[in-house]
PDB file of C-alpha atoms and ligand atoms in Angstrom:
ATOM      1  CA  MET A   1       0.000   0.000   0.000  1.00 49.00           C
ATOM      2  CA  ILE A   2       1.335   3.438  -0.908  1.00 53.00           C
ATOM      3  CA  MET A   3       1.070   5.939   1.929  1.00 61.00           C
ATOM      4  CA  GLU A   4       0.851   9.653   1.386  1.00 75.00           C
ATOM      5  CA  ARG A   5       4.409  10.924   1.818  1.00 83.00           C
ATOM      6  CA  ASN A   6       4.946  12.790   5.065  1.00 89.00           C
ATOM      7  CA  ASP A   7       7.015  15.970   4.771  1.00 91.00           C
ATOM      8  CA  ARG A   8       8.396  15.345   8.328  1.00 94.00           C
ATOM      9  CA  ALA A   9       8.173  19.101   8.945  1.00 94.00           C
ATOM     10  CA  ARG A  10       8.420  18.763  12.723  1.00 95.00           C
ATOM     11  CA  TRP A  11      11.668  16.831  12.429  1.00 95.00           C
ATOM     12  CA  LEU A  12      13.227  18.765   9.551  1.00 94.00           C
ATOM     13  CA  GLN A  13      12.233  22.300  10.593  1.00 91.00           C
ATOM     14  CA  GLY A  14      11.800  22.050  14.360  1.00 91.00           C
ATOM     15  CA  PRO A  15       9.138  21.552  17.025  1.00 92.00           C
ATOM     16  CA  SER A  16       6.868  24.431  16.015  1.00 92.00           C
ATOM     17  CA  ALA A  17       6.274  22.980  12.521  1.00 94.00           C
ATOM     18  CA  VAL A  18       3.384  20.606  11.826  1.00 94.00           C
ATOM     19  CA  CYS A  19       3.828  17.442   9.729  1.00 94.00           C
ATOM     20  CA  SER A  20       1.780  17.159   6.516  1.00 93.00           C
ATOM     21  CA  VAL A  21       0.541  13.676   7.467  1.00 92.00           C
ATOM     22  CA  PRO A  22      -0.526  12.985  11.070  1.00 90.00           C
ATOM     23  CA  PRO A  23       0.945   9.778  12.520  1.00 89.00           C
ATOM     24  CA  VAL A  24      -1.075   6.572  12.501  1.00 85.00           C
ATOM     25  CA  ALA A  25      -1.233   5.843  16.231  1.00 85.00           C
ATOM     26  CA  ASN A  26       0.114   2.413  17.043  1.00 85.00           C
ATOM     27  CA  ASN A  27      -0.295   0.602  20.394  1.00 88.00           C
ATOM     28  CA  LEU A  28       3.175  -0.831  20.010  1.00 91.00           C
ATOM     29  CA  PRO A  29       5.024   1.726  17.901  1.00 95.00           C
ATOM     30  CA  TRP A  30       8.287   0.662  16.312  1.00 96.00           C
ATOM     31  CA  ARG A  31      11.219   2.571  17.749  1.00 97.00           C
ATOM     32  CA  LEU A  32      14.298   1.641  15.788  1.00 98.00           C
ATOM     33  CA  VAL A  33      17.875   2.810  15.410  1.00 98.00           C
ATOM     34  CA  LEU A  34      19.643   2.018  12.124  1.00 98.00           C
ATOM     35  CA  LEU A  35      23.416   1.543  12.293  1.00 97.00           C
ATOM     36  CA  GLY A  36      25.946   1.014   9.521  1.00 94.00           C
ATOM     37  CA  ALA A  37      28.734   2.784   7.671  1.00 93.00           C
ATOM     38  CA  PRO A  38      27.873   5.758   5.443  1.00 88.00           C
ATOM     39  CA  GLY A  39      26.582   4.473   2.115  1.00 84.00           C
ATOM     40  CA  VAL A  40      25.473   1.122   3.432  1.00 90.00           C
ATOM     41  CA  GLY A  41      21.909   2.005   2.442  1.00 87.00           C
ATOM     42  CA  LYS A  42      20.365   3.080   5.738  1.00 93.00           C
ATOM     43  CA  GLY A  43      18.378   5.898   4.139  1.00 90.00           C
ATOM     44  CA  THR A  44      16.890   3.628   1.486  1.00 89.00           C
ATOM     45  CA  GLN A  45      15.992   1.004   4.079  1.00 96.00           C
ATOM     46  CA  ALA A  46      14.520   3.679   6.338  1.00 95.00           C
ATOM     47  CA  ASP A  47      12.225   4.707   3.448  1.00 92.00           C
ATOM     48  CA  PHE A  48      11.019   1.122   2.994  1.00 94.00           C
ATOM     49  CA  LEU A  49      10.621   0.608   6.731  1.00 95.00           C
ATOM     50  CA  THR A  50       8.597   3.811   7.014  1.00 93.00           C
ATOM     51  CA  GLN A  51       6.119   2.452   4.470  1.00 91.00           C
ATOM     52  CA  ARG A  52       5.849  -0.967   6.123  1.00 93.00           C
ATOM     53  CA  LEU A  53       5.983  -0.076   9.831  1.00 93.00           C
ATOM     54  CA  ARG A  54       4.347   3.357   9.578  1.00 91.00           C
ATOM     55  CA  ALA A  55       7.059   4.872  11.768  1.00 95.00           C
ATOM     56  CA  CYS A  56       8.651   8.215  10.890  1.00 95.00           C
ATOM     57  CA  HIS A  57      12.116   8.419   9.324  1.00 95.00           C
ATOM     58  CA  LEU A  58      14.262  10.630  11.561  1.00 97.00           C
ATOM     59  CA  SER A  59      17.563  11.301   9.810  1.00 96.00           C
ATOM     60  CA  THR A  60      19.956  13.799  11.403  1.00 96.00           C
ATOM     61  CA  GLY A  61      21.763  14.195   8.053  1.00 93.00           C
ATOM     62  CA  ASP A  62      18.449  15.335   6.512  1.00 93.00           C
ATOM     63  CA  VAL A  63      17.984  17.970   9.253  1.00 93.00           C
ATOM     64  CA  PHE A  64      21.442  19.389   8.526  1.00 93.00           C
ATOM     65  CA  ARG A  65      20.868  19.377   4.773  1.00 89.00           C
ATOM     66  CA  SER A  66      17.499  21.022   5.158  1.00 89.00           C
ATOM     67  CA  ALA A  67      19.036  23.737   7.405  1.00 88.00           C
ATOM     68  CA  ALA A  68      21.774  24.309   4.835  1.00 86.00           C
ATOM     69  CA  LYS A  69      19.106  25.151   2.237  1.00 83.00           C
ATOM     70  CA  ARG A  70      17.618  27.918   4.411  1.00 81.00           C
ATOM     71  CA  CYS A  71      18.958  31.432   4.171  1.00 74.00           C
ATOM     72  CA  ASP A  72      21.830  32.427   6.444  1.00 70.00           C
ATOM     73  CA  CYS A  73      19.655  34.629   8.657  1.00 71.00           C
ATOM     74  CA  GLU A  74      17.406  31.676   9.564  1.00 74.00           C
ATOM     75  CA  GLN A  75      20.295  29.525  10.777  1.00 78.00           C
ATOM     76  CA  THR A  76      21.689  29.365  14.297  1.00 82.00           C
ATOM     77  CA  PRO A  77      25.480  29.835  14.611  1.00 85.00           C
ATOM     78  CA  ALA A  78      25.782  26.169  15.653  1.00 84.00           C
ATOM     79  CA  MET A  79      23.977  25.070  12.488  1.00 86.00           C
ATOM     80  CA  ARG A  80      26.203  27.252  10.324  1.00 87.00           C
ATOM     81  CA  GLN A  81      29.281  25.791  11.988  1.00 88.00           C
ATOM     82  CA  ALA A  82      27.887  22.267  11.496  1.00 91.00           C
ATOM     83  CA  GLN A  83      27.838  22.785   7.711  1.00 91.00           C
ATOM     84  CA  ASP A  84      31.645  23.183   7.703  1.00 90.00           C
ATOM     85  CA  PHE A  85      32.145  19.868   9.492  1.00 93.00           C
ATOM     86  CA  ILE A  86      29.773  18.133   7.065  1.00 92.00           C
ATOM     87  CA  LYS A  87      31.467  19.480   3.924  1.00 89.00           C
ATOM     88  CA  ARG A  88      34.767  18.052   5.117  1.00 88.00           C
ATOM     89  CA  GLY A  89      33.124  14.710   5.915  1.00 87.00           C
ATOM     90  CA  SER A  90      33.793  15.112   9.675  1.00 91.00           C
ATOM     91  CA  LEU A  91      31.248  14.480  12.377  1.00 93.00           C
ATOM     92  CA  VAL A  92      29.363  17.444  13.812  1.00 96.00           C
ATOM     93  CA  PRO A  93      30.234  17.929  17.543  1.00 96.00           C
ATOM     94  CA  ASP A  94      28.125  15.833  19.917  1.00 96.00           C
ATOM     95  CA  GLU A  95      26.730  18.887  21.779  1.00 95.00           C
ATOM     96  CA  THR A  96      25.364  20.412  18.556  1.00 95.00           C
ATOM     97  CA  VAL A  97      23.798  17.147  17.431  1.00 96.00           C
ATOM     98  CA  TRP A  98      22.301  16.363  20.814  1.00 96.00           C
ATOM     99  CA  ALA A  99      20.874  19.895  21.215  1.00 94.00           C
ATOM    100  CA  MET A 100      19.201  19.480  17.819  1.00 94.00           C
ATOM    101  CA  VAL A 101      17.739  16.044  18.600  1.00 96.00           C
ATOM    102  CA  ARG A 102      16.700  17.085  22.119  1.00 95.00           C
ATOM    103  CA  GLU A 103      14.837  20.066  20.654  1.00 94.00           C
ATOM    104  CA  ARG A 104      12.959  17.554  18.510  1.00 95.00           C
ATOM    105  CA  GLY A 105      12.215  15.247  21.468  1.00 96.00           C
ATOM    106  CA  GLY A 106       8.518  15.399  20.494  1.00 96.00           C
ATOM    107  CA  CYS A 107       9.366  13.250  17.455  1.00 97.00           C
ATOM    108  CA  LEU A 108      10.703  10.534  19.770  1.00 97.00           C
ATOM    109  CA  HIS A 109       7.300  10.522  21.503  1.00 96.00           C
ATOM    110  CA  CYS A 110       5.429  10.228  18.192  1.00 95.00           C
ATOM    111  CA  THR A 111       2.570   7.735  18.534  1.00 94.00           C
ATOM    112  CA  GLY A 112       3.525   6.327  15.134  1.00 94.00           C
ATOM    113  CA  GLY A 113       7.046   5.443  16.316  1.00 96.00           C
ATOM    114  CA  PHE A 114      10.376   6.363  14.747  1.00 97.00           C
ATOM    115  CA  ILE A 115      13.317   5.097  12.731  1.00 97.00           C
ATOM    116  CA  LEU A 116      16.494   6.926  13.726  1.00 98.00           C
ATOM    117  CA  ASP A 117      19.011   7.075  10.884  1.00 96.00           C
ATOM    118  CA  GLY A 118      22.428   8.676  11.369  1.00 95.00           C
ATOM    119  CA  PHE A 119      21.908   9.155  15.082  1.00 97.00           C
ATOM    120  CA  PRO A 120      23.397   8.113  17.449  1.00 98.00           C
ATOM    121  CA  ARG A 121      26.787   8.154  15.758  1.00 96.00           C
ATOM    122  CA  THR A 122      29.096   8.194  18.797  1.00 96.00           C
ATOM    123  CA  VAL A 123      28.981   6.470  22.177  1.00 97.00           C
ATOM    124  CA  ALA A 124      28.388   9.864  23.850  1.00 98.00           C
ATOM    125  CA  GLN A 125      25.298  10.398  21.640  1.00 98.00           C
ATOM    126  CA  ALA A 126      24.076   6.872  22.395  1.00 98.00           C
ATOM    127  CA  GLU A 127      24.458   7.521  26.146  1.00 98.00           C
ATOM    128  CA  ALA A 128      22.521  10.785  25.842  1.00 98.00           C
ATOM    129  CA  LEU A 129      19.733   9.080  23.885  1.00 98.00           C
ATOM    130  CA  LYS A 130      19.574   6.184  26.372  1.00 98.00           C
ATOM    131  CA  ALA A 131      19.288   8.536  29.364  1.00 98.00           C
ATOM    132  CA  TYR A 132      16.626  10.627  27.600  1.00 98.00           C
ATOM    133  CA  LEU A 133      14.500   7.624  26.577  1.00 98.00           C
ATOM    134  CA  GLU A 134      14.729   6.176  30.095  1.00 98.00           C
ATOM    135  CA  SER A 135      13.676   9.467  31.658  1.00 98.00           C
ATOM    136  CA  GLU A 136      10.696   9.626  29.289  1.00 97.00           C
ATOM    137  CA  ASN A 137       9.726   5.953  29.753  1.00 97.00           C
ATOM    138  CA  LEU A 138      10.324   5.168  26.107  1.00 97.00           C
ATOM    139  CA  THR A 139      12.027   1.961  24.983  1.00 96.00           C
ATOM    140  CA  LEU A 140      13.816   1.064  21.765  1.00 97.00           C
ATOM    141  CA  THR A 141      12.382  -1.936  19.916  1.00 97.00           C
ATOM    142  CA  ALA A 142      15.684  -2.853  18.246  1.00 97.00           C
ATOM    143  CA  VAL A 143      18.893  -1.542  16.707  1.00 98.00           C
ATOM    144  CA  VAL A 144      19.499  -2.791  13.167  1.00 98.00           C
ATOM    145  CA  ASN A 145      23.131  -2.993  12.087  1.00 97.00           C
ATOM    146  CA  TYR A 146      23.740  -3.155   8.322  1.00 96.00           C
ATOM    147  CA  ASP A 147      26.931  -5.024   7.379  1.00 92.00           C
ATOM    148  CA  LEU A 148      28.828  -4.468   4.100  1.00 91.00           C
ATOM    149  CA  PRO A 149      32.468  -4.739   2.857  1.00 87.00           C
ATOM    150  CA  LEU A 150      34.263  -1.413   2.408  1.00 81.00           C
ATOM    151  CA  ASP A 151      34.862  -1.501  -1.399  1.00 80.00           C
ATOM    152  CA  GLU A 152      31.161  -2.091  -1.989  1.00 85.00           C
ATOM    153  CA  ILE A 153      30.342   0.896   0.244  1.00 87.00           C
ATOM    154  CA  VAL A 154      32.606   3.268  -1.708  1.00 84.00           C
ATOM    155  CA  ALA A 155      30.982   2.180  -5.012  1.00 84.00           C
ATOM    156  CA  ARG A 156      27.557   2.863  -3.563  1.00 84.00           C
ATOM    157  CA  LEU A 157      28.445   6.306  -2.276  1.00 89.00           C
ATOM    158  CA  SER A 158      29.988   7.590  -5.489  1.00 87.00           C
ATOM    159  CA  GLY A 159      26.912   6.590  -7.547  1.00 90.00           C
ATOM    160  CA  ARG A 160      24.344   7.936  -5.104  1.00 89.00           C
ATOM    161  CA  ARG A 161      21.980  10.704  -6.202  1.00 92.00           C
ATOM    162  CA  THR A 162      19.465  12.410  -3.922  1.00 92.00           C
ATOM    163  CA  CYS A 163      16.272  14.314  -4.786  1.00 94.00           C
ATOM    164  CA  GLU A 164      16.639  17.948  -3.710  1.00 91.00           C
ATOM    165  CA  LYS A 165      12.891  18.178  -3.105  1.00 91.00           C
ATOM    166  CA  CYS A 166      11.671  14.981  -1.378  1.00 90.00           C
ATOM    167  CA  ARG A 167      15.144  13.519  -0.579  1.00 87.00           C
ATOM    168  CA  ALA A 168      14.394  10.148  -2.182  1.00 90.00           C
ATOM    169  CA  ILE A 169      17.605   8.250  -2.908  1.00 89.00           C
ATOM    170  CA  PHE A 170      18.644   6.741  -6.258  1.00 92.00           C
ATOM    171  CA  HIS A 171      21.799   5.097  -7.594  1.00 90.00           C
ATOM    172  CA  LEU A 172      23.275   5.506 -11.079  1.00 91.00           C
ATOM    173  CA  THR A 173      23.516   1.733 -11.573  1.00 87.00           C
ATOM    174  CA  GLY A 174      21.798   0.065  -8.594  1.00 83.00           C
ATOM    175  CA  HIS A 175      18.528   2.009  -8.571  1.00 88.00           C
ATOM    176  CA  PRO A 176      18.490   4.447 -11.518  1.00 95.00           C
ATOM    177  CA  PRO A 177      15.600   6.893 -11.901  1.00 97.00           C
ATOM    178  CA  LYS A 178      13.273   6.327 -14.897  1.00 97.00           C
ATOM    179  CA  GLU A 179      14.416   9.642 -16.376  1.00 97.00           C
ATOM    180  CA  GLU A 180      18.045  10.698 -15.902  1.00 96.00           C
ATOM    181  CA  GLY A 181      18.514  13.351 -13.219  1.00 96.00           C
ATOM    182  CA  ILE A 182      14.802  13.457 -12.302  1.00 97.00           C
ATOM    183  CA  CYS A 183      13.117  12.004  -9.191  1.00 97.00           C
ATOM    184  CA  ASP A 184      10.526   9.253  -9.911  1.00 96.00           C
ATOM    185  CA  ASN A 185       8.428  10.276  -6.897  1.00 94.00           C
ATOM    186  CA  CYS A 186       8.076  14.032  -7.209  1.00 95.00           C
ATOM    187  CA  GLY A 187       9.839  15.158 -10.404  1.00 96.00           C
ATOM    188  CA  GLY A 188      12.486  17.038  -8.358  1.00 96.00           C
ATOM    189  CA  LYS A 189      16.090  17.426  -9.528  1.00 97.00           C
ATOM    190  CA  LEU A 190      18.620  14.789  -8.446  1.00 97.00           C
ATOM    191  CA  TYR A 191      22.010  15.911  -7.171  1.00 94.00           C
ATOM    192  CA  GLN A 192      25.225  14.438  -5.812  1.00 90.00           C
ATOM    193  CA  ARG A 193      25.901  15.329  -2.212  1.00 88.00           C
ATOM    194  CA  GLU A 194      29.055  17.320  -1.582  1.00 87.00           C
ATOM    195  CA  ASP A 195      30.181  14.788   1.014  1.00 86.00           C
ATOM    196  CA  ASP A 196      29.923  11.939  -1.545  1.00 88.00           C
ATOM    197  CA  ARG A 197      33.102  13.227  -3.241  1.00 81.00           C
ATOM    198  CA  PRO A 198      36.110  10.846  -2.854  1.00 79.00           C
ATOM    199  CA  GLU A 199      38.106  13.020  -0.366  1.00 81.00           C
ATOM    200  CA  ALA A 200      35.115  13.409   1.923  1.00 87.00           C
ATOM    201  CA  ILE A 201      34.246   9.702   1.652  1.00 87.00           C
ATOM    202  CA  LYS A 202      37.670   8.799   3.100  1.00 85.00           C
ATOM    203  CA  VAL A 203      37.170  11.088   6.109  1.00 88.00           C
ATOM    204  CA  ARG A 204      33.652   9.760   6.700  1.00 89.00           C
ATOM    205  CA  MET A 205      34.852   6.141   6.669  1.00 89.00           C
ATOM    206  CA  GLU A 206      37.530   6.930   9.236  1.00 90.00           C
ATOM    207  CA  ALA A 207      34.988   8.740  11.435  1.00 90.00           C
ATOM    208  CA  TYR A 208      32.730   5.706  11.156  1.00 92.00           C
ATOM    209  CA  ARG A 209      35.495   3.272  12.098  1.00 92.00           C
ATOM    210  CA  LYS A 210      36.618   5.322  15.076  1.00 94.00           C
ATOM    211  CA  SER A 211      33.400   6.777  16.447  1.00 94.00           C
ATOM    212  CA  THR A 212      30.388   4.818  15.194  1.00 94.00           C
ATOM    213  CA  ALA A 213      31.544   1.194  14.941  1.00 94.00           C
ATOM    214  CA  PRO A 214      31.845   0.978  18.787  1.00 96.00           C
ATOM    215  CA  LEU A 215      28.055   1.398  18.921  1.00 97.00           C
ATOM    216  CA  ILE A 216      27.703  -2.172  17.652  1.00 97.00           C
ATOM    217  CA  ASP A 217      29.120  -3.417  20.969  1.00 97.00           C
ATOM    218  CA  PHE A 218      27.193  -0.817  22.939  1.00 98.00           C
ATOM    219  CA  TYR A 219      23.827  -2.059  21.655  1.00 98.00           C
ATOM    220  CA  GLU A 220      24.888  -5.718  21.606  1.00 97.00           C
ATOM    221  CA  ARG A 221      25.484  -5.450  25.359  1.00 97.00           C
ATOM    222  CA  LEU A 222      22.014  -3.957  25.780  1.00 97.00           C
ATOM    223  CA  GLY A 223      20.565  -6.960  23.928  1.00 97.00           C
ATOM    224  CA  LEU A 224      19.059  -4.749  21.215  1.00 97.00           C
ATOM    225  CA  LEU A 225      21.300  -5.505  18.233  1.00 97.00           C
ATOM    226  CA  VAL A 226      19.948  -7.191  15.099  1.00 96.00           C
ATOM    227  CA  SER A 227      22.545  -7.680  12.321  1.00 95.00           C
ATOM    228  CA  VAL A 228      21.497  -7.675   8.678  1.00 97.00           C
ATOM    229  CA  PRO A 229      23.847  -8.355   5.709  1.00 96.00           C
ATOM    230  CA  ALA A 230      23.522  -5.367   3.371  1.00 95.00           C
ATOM    231  CA  GLU A 231      24.566  -7.076   0.114  1.00 92.00           C
ATOM    232  CA  GLY A 232      22.230  -7.320  -2.864  1.00 88.00           C
ATOM    233  CA  ALA A 233      19.189  -5.409  -4.067  1.00 88.00           C
ATOM    234  CA  PRO A 234      17.526  -2.889  -1.715  1.00 89.00           C
ATOM    235  CA  GLU A 235      14.273  -4.929  -1.774  1.00 94.00           C
ATOM    236  CA  ASP A 236      16.121  -8.087  -0.668  1.00 95.00           C
ATOM    237  CA  ILE A 237      17.900  -6.234   2.139  1.00 96.00           C
ATOM    238  CA  PHE A 238      14.546  -4.865   3.217  1.00 96.00           C
ATOM    239  CA  GLU A 239      12.928  -8.328   3.319  1.00 96.00           C
ATOM    240  CA  ARG A 240      15.919  -9.555   5.343  1.00 97.00           C
ATOM    241  CA  THR A 241      15.426  -6.654   7.754  1.00 97.00           C
ATOM    242  CA  VAL A 242      11.736  -7.354   8.251  1.00 96.00           C
ATOM    243  CA  ALA A 243      12.454 -11.058   8.757  1.00 96.00           C
ATOM    244  CA  ALA A 244      15.172 -10.249  11.300  1.00 96.00           C
ATOM    245  CA  LEU A 245      12.876  -7.858  13.185  1.00 95.00           C
ATOM    246  CA  THR A 246       9.838 -10.106  13.246  1.00 90.00           C
ATOM    247  CA  GLY A 247      11.766 -13.352  13.759  1.00 80.00           C
ATOM    248  CA  GLY A 248      10.500 -15.045  10.599  1.00 60.00           C
ATOM    249  CA  PRO A 249       9.787 -14.656   6.886  1.00 55.00           C
ATOM    250  CA  SER A 250       8.367 -11.220   6.089  1.00 47.00           C
ATOM    251  CA  GLU A 251       5.224 -12.313   4.212  1.00 44.00           C
TER     252      GLU A 251
HETATM  253  P1  ADP B 301      25.757   9.304   5.671  1.00 65.33           P
HETATM  254  O1  ADP B 301      25.060   9.130   4.380  1.00 65.33           O
HETATM  255  O2  ADP B 301      27.209   9.572   5.577  1.00 65.33           O
HETATM  256  O3  ADP B 301      25.412   8.232   6.656  1.00 65.33           O
HETATM  257  P2  ADP B 301      24.112  11.399   6.867  1.00 65.33           P
HETATM  258  O4  ADP B 301      23.209  11.827   5.812  1.00 65.33           O
HETATM  259  O5  ADP B 301      23.557  10.608   7.998  1.00 65.33           O
HETATM  260  O6  ADP B 301      25.375  10.697   6.247  1.00 65.33           O
HETATM  261  O7  ADP B 301      24.869  12.672   7.494  1.00 65.33           O
HETATM  262  C1  ADP B 301      25.649  13.545   6.702  1.00 65.33           C
HETATM  263  C2  ADP B 301      26.685  14.251   7.565  1.00 65.33           C
HETATM  264  O8  ADP B 301      26.019  14.990   8.625  1.00 65.33           O
HETATM  265  C3  ADP B 301      27.658  13.334   8.292  1.00 65.33           C
HETATM  266  O9  ADP B 301      28.771  12.967   7.491  1.00 65.33           O
HETATM  267  C4  ADP B 301      28.055  14.198   9.485  1.00 65.33           C
HETATM  268  O10 ADP B 301      29.005  15.179   9.107  1.00 65.33           O
HETATM  269  C5  ADP B 301      26.768  14.914   9.833  1.00 65.33           C
HETATM  270  N1  ADP B 301      25.985  14.162  10.844  1.00 65.33           N
HETATM  271  C6  ADP B 301      24.762  13.607  10.663  1.00 65.33           C
HETATM  272  N2  ADP B 301      24.348  12.998  11.790  1.00 65.33           N
HETATM  273  C7  ADP B 301      25.334  13.180  12.702  1.00 65.33           C
HETATM  274  C8  ADP B 301      25.521  12.768  14.040  1.00 65.33           C
HETATM  275  N3  ADP B 301      24.597  12.037  14.688  1.00 65.33           N
HETATM  276  N4  ADP B 301      26.673  13.128  14.660  1.00 65.33           N
HETATM  277  C9  ADP B 301      27.619  13.853  14.044  1.00 65.33           C
HETATM  278  N5  ADP B 301      27.513  14.264  12.775  1.00 65.33           N
HETATM  279  C10 ADP B 301      26.387  13.933  12.100  1.00 65.33           C
END
């Protein structure tokens, strides 16, 4: 079933904005964290999972990109500074990221649930999230870790194209749009992210290895980790994810 696409205004713009599609309240909302190196396909899987589980896709990278599009006068100094880290491929400081997520705490309470993508990315962020969820009596359902060899990841990143309007993700060879340079969903223009250039990719991989990979152990110890091999077509990875989350075949 195709759902109306939510513009995620509350997440992307901040707590005073109202989302275009109200959440479908769920007695047992899915509250997931997606882990994996940049380019492993978390964003694509988050899109699929949003459709199937009806939980909102909360990507910190999308918040930064959406802030970057606003005019200078609408940006906080911290947000402006964050753009410099991102262009280089470095991680944004934990305090900036946490302040941004904390401000959007309402999205973590969403009755439709959430799929966190790109956050937490360091142990300090994971600790902050854990303490916040505990204080609010919210529990994570699971943490999905996508596994993929490094050379495959680099190939994926360099061919990735993103829609500047609805942020749908395509790939030049793996998932090409029907018409070159144009989004299948909304007709928006597709572009290559600045941080998908080779120099930035190297820095991002190193940041992942040093700062984010330790989260695998962190969530393993909490008994929340579900590992999913991220080889193959996006649809197959998705079916593997659903099977891993529900403990059986997805259909
Ligand atoms: P990727 O496709 O590399 O996983 P994202 O779209 O999640 O990237 O994020 C893009 C960039 O935004 C990151 O390379 C990083 O600079 C910054 N960023 C996003 N989320 C975080 C975070 N939780 N902590 C620090 N930096 C972040």
